[in-house]
Short mmCIF file of C-alpha atoms in Angstrom, two decimals:
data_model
loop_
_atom_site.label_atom_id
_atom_site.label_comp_id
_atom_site.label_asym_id
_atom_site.label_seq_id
_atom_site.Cartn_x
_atom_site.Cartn_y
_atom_site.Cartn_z
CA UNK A 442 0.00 0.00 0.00
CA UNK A 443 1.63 3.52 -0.58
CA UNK A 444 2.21 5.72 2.41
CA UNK A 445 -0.27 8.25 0.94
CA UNK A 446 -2.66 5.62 1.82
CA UNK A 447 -2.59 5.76 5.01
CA UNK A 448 -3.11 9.73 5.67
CA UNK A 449 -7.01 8.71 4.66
CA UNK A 450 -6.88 7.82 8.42
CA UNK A 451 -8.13 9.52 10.91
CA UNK A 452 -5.72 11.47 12.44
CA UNK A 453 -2.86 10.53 10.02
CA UNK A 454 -0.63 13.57 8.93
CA UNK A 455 2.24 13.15 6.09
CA UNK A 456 4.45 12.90 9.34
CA UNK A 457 2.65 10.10 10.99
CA UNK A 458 1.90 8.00 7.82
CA UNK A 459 5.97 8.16 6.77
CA UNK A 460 7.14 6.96 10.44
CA UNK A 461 3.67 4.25 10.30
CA UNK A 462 5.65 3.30 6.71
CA UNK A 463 9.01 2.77 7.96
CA UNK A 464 7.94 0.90 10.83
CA UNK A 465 6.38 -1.45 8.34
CA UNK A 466 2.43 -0.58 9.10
CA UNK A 467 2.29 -0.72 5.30
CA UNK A 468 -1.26 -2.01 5.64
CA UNK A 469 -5.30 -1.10 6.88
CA UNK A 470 -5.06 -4.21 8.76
CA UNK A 471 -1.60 -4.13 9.82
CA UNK A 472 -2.56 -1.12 12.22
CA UNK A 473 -6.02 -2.47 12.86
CA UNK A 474 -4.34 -5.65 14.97
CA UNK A 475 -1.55 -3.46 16.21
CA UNK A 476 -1.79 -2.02 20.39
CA UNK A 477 -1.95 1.55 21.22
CA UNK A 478 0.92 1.98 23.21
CA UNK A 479 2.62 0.32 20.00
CA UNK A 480 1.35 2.23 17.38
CA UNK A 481 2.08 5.24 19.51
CA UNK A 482 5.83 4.74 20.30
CA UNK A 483 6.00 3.96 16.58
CA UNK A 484 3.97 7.04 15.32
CA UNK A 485 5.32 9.29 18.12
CA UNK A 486 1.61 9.93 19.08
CA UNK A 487 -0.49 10.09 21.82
CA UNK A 488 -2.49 7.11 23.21
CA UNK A 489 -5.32 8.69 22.38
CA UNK A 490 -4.54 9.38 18.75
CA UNK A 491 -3.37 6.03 18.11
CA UNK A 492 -6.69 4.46 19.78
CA UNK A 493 -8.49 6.76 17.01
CA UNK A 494 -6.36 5.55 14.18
CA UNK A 495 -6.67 2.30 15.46
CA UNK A 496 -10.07 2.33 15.15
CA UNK A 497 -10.37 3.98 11.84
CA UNK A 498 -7.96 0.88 10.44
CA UNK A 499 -10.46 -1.37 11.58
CA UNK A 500 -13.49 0.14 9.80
CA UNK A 501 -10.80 0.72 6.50
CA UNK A 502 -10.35 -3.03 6.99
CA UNK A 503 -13.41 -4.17 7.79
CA UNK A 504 -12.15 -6.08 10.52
CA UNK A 505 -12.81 -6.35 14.64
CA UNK A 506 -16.59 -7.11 14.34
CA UNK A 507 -18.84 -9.81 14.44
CA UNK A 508 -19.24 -12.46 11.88
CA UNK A 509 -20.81 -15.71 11.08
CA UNK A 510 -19.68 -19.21 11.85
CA UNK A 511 -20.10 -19.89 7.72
CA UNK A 512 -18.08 -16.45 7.31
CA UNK A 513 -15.08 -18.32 9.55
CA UNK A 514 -15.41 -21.65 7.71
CA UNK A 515 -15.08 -19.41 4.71
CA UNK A 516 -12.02 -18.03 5.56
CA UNK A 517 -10.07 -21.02 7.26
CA UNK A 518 -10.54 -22.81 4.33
CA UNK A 519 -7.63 -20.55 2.75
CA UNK A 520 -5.52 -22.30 5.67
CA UNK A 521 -2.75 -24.32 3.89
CA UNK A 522 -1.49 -27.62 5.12
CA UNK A 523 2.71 -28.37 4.99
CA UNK A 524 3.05 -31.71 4.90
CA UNK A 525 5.70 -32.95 7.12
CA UNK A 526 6.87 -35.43 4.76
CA UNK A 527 5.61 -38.39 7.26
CA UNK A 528 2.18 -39.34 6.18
CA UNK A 529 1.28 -41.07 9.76
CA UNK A 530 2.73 -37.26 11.33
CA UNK A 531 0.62 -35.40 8.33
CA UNK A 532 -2.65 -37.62 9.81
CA UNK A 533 -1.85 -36.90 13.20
CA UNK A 534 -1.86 -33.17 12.31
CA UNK A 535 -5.30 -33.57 10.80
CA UNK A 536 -3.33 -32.92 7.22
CA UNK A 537 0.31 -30.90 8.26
CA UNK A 538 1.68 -28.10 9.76
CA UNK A 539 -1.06 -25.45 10.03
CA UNK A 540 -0.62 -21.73 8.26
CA UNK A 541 -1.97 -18.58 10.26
CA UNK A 542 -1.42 -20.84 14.04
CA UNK A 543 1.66 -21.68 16.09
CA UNK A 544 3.60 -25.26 16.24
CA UNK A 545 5.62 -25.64 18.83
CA UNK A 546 7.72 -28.62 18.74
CA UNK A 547 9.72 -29.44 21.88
CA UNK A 548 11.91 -32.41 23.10
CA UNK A 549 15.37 -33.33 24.68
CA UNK A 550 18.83 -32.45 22.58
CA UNK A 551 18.70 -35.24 20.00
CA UNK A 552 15.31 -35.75 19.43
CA UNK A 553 14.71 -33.94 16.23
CA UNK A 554 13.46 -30.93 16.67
CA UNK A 555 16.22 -29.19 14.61
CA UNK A 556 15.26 -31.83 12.21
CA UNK A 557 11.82 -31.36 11.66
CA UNK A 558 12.49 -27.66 11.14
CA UNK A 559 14.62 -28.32 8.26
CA UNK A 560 12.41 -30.83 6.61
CA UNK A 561 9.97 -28.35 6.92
CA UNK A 562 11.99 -25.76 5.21
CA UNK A 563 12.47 -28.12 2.38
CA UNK A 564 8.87 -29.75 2.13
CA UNK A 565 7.04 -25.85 1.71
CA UNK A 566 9.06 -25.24 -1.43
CA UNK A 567 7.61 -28.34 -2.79
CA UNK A 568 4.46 -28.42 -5.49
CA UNK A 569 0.73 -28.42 -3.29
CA UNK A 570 -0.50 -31.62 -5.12
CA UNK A 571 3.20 -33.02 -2.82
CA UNK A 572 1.56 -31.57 0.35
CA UNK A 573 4.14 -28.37 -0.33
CA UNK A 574 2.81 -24.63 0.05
CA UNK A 575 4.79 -23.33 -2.89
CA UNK A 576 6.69 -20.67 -0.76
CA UNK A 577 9.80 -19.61 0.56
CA UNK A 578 10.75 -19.82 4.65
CA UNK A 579 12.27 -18.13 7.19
CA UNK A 580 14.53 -19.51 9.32
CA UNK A 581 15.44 -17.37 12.55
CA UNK A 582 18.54 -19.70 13.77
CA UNK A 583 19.24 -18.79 17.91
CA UNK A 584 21.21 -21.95 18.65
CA UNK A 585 23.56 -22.26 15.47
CA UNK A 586 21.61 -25.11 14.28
CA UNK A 587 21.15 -24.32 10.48
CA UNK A 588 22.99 -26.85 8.21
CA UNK A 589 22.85 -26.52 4.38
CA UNK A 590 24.32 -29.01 4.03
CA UNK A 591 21.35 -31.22 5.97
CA UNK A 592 18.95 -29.37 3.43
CA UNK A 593 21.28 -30.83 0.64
CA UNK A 594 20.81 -34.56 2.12
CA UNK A 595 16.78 -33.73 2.22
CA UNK A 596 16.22 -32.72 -0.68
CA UNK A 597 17.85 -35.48 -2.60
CA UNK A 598 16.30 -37.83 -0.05
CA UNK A 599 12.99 -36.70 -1.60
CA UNK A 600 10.93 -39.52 -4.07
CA UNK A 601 11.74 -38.94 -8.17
CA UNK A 602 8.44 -38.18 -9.14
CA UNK A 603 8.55 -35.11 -6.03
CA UNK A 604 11.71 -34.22 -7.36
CA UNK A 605 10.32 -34.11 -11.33
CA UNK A 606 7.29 -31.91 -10.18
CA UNK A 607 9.84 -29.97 -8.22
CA UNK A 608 12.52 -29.42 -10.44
CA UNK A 609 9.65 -28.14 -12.95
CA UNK A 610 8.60 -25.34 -10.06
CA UNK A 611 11.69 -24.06 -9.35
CA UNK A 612 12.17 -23.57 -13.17
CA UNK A 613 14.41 -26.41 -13.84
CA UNK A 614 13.57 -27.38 -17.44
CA UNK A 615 13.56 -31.02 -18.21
CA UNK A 616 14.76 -31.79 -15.05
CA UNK A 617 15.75 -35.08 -14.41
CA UNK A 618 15.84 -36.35 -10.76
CA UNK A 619 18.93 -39.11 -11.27
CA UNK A 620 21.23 -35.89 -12.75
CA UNK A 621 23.90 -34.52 -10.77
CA UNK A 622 23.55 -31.71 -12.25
CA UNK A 623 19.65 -30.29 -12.36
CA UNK A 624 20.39 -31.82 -8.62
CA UNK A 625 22.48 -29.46 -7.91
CA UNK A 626 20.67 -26.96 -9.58
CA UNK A 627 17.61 -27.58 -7.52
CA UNK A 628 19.93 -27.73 -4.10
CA UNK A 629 20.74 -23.90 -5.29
CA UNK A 630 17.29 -22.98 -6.16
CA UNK A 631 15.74 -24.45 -2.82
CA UNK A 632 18.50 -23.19 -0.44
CA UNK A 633 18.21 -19.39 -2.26
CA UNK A 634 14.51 -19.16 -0.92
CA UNK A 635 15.71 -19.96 2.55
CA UNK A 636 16.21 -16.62 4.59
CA UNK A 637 18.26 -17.71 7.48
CA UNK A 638 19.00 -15.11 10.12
CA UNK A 639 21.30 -16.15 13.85
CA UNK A 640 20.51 -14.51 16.86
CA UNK A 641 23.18 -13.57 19.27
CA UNK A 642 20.55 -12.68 21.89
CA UNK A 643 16.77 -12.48 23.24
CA UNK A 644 16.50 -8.65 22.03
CA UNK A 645 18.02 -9.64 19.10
CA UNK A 646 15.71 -12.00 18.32
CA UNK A 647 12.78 -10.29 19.07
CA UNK A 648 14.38 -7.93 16.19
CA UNK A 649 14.75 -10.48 13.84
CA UNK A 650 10.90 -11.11 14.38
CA UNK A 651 9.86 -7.80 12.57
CA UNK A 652 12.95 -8.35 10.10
CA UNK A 653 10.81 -11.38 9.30
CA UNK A 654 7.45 -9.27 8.41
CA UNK A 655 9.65 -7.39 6.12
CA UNK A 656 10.93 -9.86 4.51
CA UNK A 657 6.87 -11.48 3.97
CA UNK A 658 6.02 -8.03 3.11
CA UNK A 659 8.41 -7.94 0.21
CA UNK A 660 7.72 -11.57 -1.11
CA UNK A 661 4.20 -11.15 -0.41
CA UNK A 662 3.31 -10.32 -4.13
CA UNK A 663 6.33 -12.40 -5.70
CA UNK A 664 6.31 -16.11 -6.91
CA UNK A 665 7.56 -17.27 -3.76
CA UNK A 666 5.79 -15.91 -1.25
CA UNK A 667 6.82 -16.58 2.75
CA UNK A 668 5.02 -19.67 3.65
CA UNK A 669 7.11 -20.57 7.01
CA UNK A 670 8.11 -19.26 9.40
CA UNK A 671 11.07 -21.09 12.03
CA UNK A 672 12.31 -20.03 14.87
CA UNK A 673 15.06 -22.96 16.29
CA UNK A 674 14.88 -22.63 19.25
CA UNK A 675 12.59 -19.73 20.75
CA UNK A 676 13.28 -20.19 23.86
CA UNK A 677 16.88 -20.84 24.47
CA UNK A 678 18.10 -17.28 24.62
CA UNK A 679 15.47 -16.21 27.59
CA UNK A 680 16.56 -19.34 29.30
CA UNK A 681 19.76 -18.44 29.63
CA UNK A 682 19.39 -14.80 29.98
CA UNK A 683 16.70 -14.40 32.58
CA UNK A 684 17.95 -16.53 35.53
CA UNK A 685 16.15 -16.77 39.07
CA UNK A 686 12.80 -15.80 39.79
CA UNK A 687 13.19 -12.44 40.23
CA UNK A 688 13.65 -12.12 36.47
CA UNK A 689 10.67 -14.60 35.85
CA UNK A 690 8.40 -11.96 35.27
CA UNK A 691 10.19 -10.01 32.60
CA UNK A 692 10.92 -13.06 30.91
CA UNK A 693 7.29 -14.12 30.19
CA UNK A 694 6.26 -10.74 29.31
CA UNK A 695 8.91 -10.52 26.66
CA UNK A 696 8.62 -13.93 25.39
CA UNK A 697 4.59 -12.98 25.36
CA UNK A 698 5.36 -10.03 23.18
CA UNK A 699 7.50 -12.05 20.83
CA UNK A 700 5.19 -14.62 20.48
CA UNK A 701 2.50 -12.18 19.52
CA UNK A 702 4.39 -10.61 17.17
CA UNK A 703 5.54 -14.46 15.27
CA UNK A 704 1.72 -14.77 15.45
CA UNK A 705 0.70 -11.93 13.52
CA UNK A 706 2.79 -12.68 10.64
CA UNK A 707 1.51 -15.83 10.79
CA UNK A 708 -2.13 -14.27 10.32
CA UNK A 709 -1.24 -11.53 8.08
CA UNK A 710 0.96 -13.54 5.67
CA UNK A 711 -0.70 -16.87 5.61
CA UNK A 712 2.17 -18.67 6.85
CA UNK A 713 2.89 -21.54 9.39
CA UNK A 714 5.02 -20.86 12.16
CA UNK A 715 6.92 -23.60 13.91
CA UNK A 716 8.88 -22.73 16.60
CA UNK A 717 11.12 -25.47 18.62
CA UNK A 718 11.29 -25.21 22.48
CA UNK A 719 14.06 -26.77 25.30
CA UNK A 720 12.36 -28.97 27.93
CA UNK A 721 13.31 -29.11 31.59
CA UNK A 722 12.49 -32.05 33.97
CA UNK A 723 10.27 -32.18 36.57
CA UNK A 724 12.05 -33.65 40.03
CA UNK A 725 8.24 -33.75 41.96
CA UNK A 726 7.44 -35.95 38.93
CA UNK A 727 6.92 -39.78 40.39
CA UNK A 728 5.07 -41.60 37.62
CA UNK A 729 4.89 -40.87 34.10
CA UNK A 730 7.52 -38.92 32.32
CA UNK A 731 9.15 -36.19 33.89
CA UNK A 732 10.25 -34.21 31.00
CA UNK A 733 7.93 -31.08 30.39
CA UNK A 734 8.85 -27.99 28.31
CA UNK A 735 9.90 -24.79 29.60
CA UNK A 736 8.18 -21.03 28.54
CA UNK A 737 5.26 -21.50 31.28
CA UNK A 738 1.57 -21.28 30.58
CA UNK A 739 1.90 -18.21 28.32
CA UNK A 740 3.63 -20.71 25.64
CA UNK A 741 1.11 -23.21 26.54
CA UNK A 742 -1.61 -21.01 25.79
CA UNK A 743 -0.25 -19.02 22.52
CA UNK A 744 1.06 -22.41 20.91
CA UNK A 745 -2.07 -23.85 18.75
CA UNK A 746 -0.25 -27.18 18.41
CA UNK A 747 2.22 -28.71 21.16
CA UNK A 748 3.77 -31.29 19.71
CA UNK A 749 6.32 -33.68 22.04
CA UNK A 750 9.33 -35.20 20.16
CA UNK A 751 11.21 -38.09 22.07
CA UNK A 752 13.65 -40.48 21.11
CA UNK A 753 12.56 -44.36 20.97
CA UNK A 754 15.36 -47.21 19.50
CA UNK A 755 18.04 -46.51 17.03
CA UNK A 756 16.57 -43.75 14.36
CA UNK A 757 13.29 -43.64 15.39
CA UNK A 758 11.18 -40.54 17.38
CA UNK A 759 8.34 -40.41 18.40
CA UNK A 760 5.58 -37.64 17.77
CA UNK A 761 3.07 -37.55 20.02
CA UNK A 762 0.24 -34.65 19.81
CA UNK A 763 -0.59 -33.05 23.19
CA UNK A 764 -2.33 -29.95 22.73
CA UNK A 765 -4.55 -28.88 19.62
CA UNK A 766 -7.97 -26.90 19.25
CA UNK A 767 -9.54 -29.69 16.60
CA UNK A 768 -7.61 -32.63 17.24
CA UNK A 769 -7.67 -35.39 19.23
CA UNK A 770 -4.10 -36.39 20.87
CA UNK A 771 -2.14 -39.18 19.93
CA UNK A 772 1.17 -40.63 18.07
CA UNK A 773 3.00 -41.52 15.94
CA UNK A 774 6.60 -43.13 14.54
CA UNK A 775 9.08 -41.48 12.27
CA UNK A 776 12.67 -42.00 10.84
CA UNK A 777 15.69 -39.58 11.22
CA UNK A 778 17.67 -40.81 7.98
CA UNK A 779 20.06 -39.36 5.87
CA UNK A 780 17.50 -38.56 3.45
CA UNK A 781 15.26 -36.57 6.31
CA UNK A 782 12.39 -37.47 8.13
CA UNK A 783 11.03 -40.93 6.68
CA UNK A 784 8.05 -43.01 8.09
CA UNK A 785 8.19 -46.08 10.14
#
């Protein structure tokens, strides 16, 4: 939307609607879901003049209202579905990795978490009729966990006909799956519509969060639009950074805030956000397992999906649902191979 746009608000100068712009508020509904004291430290406004803008976003964007259950139906049926290249994890999902709603995945070290985000990276660049999104990701990387060269081993792990119908996407003419070459070609293609970004540090992080709705803001319109969204892990930073419970409290309320904001991008971009999480364990636990993950009840209640990674014999994990709004919970088996995440 052009920044003259947005000076049909109420309240909107030339001023206003240039600082709204830079902040990326590039959008009706953009400021219609943003908070007043938000919009005002962004706009340099009063409280009062960003409730009224606020407000006049929301009848610009015909949003904050009432409206039918057929009206909802209506729109969640734009939700996409990422496969997660498991079909027994795909039908415990109730079809994949939800767009426009949290995944949290959290485990142990060596369960797979890392694992499943890089699948995941792969699998949403495939075709839709593959159980692919046909987008790009985002990959915010806080515990140096990205590999290429894992990305390399998952996409040639991928079936020949997949790798036909993907080749042909990515603009590989002719491809053909059992040549090194259009291989290789692919490799570059699929790895060039990965943004990865590290994060040295919780505030950091929480930066890298708004990087991310610029970067879905600019490939919004483009061939490859932002489909997922990864953040590996999310909560490893405030773990280590906010220590004791005197700092307990400022750690939820950031970790609220940047939750909030993955959320939105999730909403406003169509695109599935899957965020891994570290686990603690539980020493007044005396039957059952003790493991449970750490972030509190405010990740508990912002996650849509809580999925619980553990490690079972030799390769195999397993997935077990524990928390969704639709779905029942339950499990089920998976493979880490060399060729990615392959069922039982």
């Amino acid at each position: 939307m052009p920044q003259e746009d947005l000076e049909e608000l109420s309240g909107v100068g030339p001023a206003t609607a240039e600082k709204l712009h830079d902040a990326g508020y590039d959008s009706f509904q953009s400021i219609a879901v943003a908070s007043p004291g938000e919009l005002s430290n962004t706009g340099d406004v009063g409280e009062s003049s960003a409730n009224d803008i606020i407000q006049s976003a929301r009848e610009q964007a015909d949003i904050g209202g009432f409206e039918s259950g057929a009206a909802v139906l209506e729109r969640r049926e734009q939700i996409g579905k990422l496969t997660w290249g498991v079909p027994e994890v795909d039908d415990l999902l109730g079809g994949g990795v939800e767009t426009q709603s949290i995944t949290e995945v959290y485990g142990e070290f060596g369960a797979g978490k890392s694992q499943v985000t890089h699948q995941l990276s792969v699998t949403v660049q495939l075709p839709k009729e593959h159980g692919g999104l046909e987008g790009s990701a985002v990959f915010v990387d806080s515990e140096d966990t990205f590999r290429p060269e894992r990305i390399d081993d998952m996409v040639r792990g991928l079936d020949d006909d997949v790798l036909e119908d993907t080749m042909e996407l990515h603009g590989i003419e002719d491809g053909d799956p059992t040549d090194d070459d259009d291989l290789d070609a692919l490799l570059e293609s699929v790895l060039d519509k990965i943004h990865v970004a590290k994060a040295f540090n919780s505030n950091h992080q929480i930066l890298l969060a708004e990087k991310a709705k610029e970067v879905a803001q600019e490939n919004e319109d483009t061939d490859w639009p932002v489909r997922l969204l990864s953040v590996d892990s999310l909560t490893a930073h405030f773990r280590a950074e906010y220590v004791g419970r005197g700092e307990l409290a400022d750690r939820q309320q950031k970790l609220n805030k940047h939750l909030h904001d993955l959320l939105r991008i999730g909403d406003l971009h169509n695109t599935a956000v899957v965020i891994t999480n570290q686990v603690q364990s539980n020493p007044d636990s005396f039957f059952g397992d003790p493991t449970k993950p750490i972030g509190g009840n405010i990740l508990g209640h912002t996650s849509t999906f809580r999925i619980y990674l553990r490690k079972s014999k030799g390769d195999k994990r397993i997935v077990r649902l524990v928390d969704a709004p639709n779905l029942a919970d339950g499990e089920a088996v998976m493979r880490v191979q060399d060729g990615g995440l392959k069922p039982e």
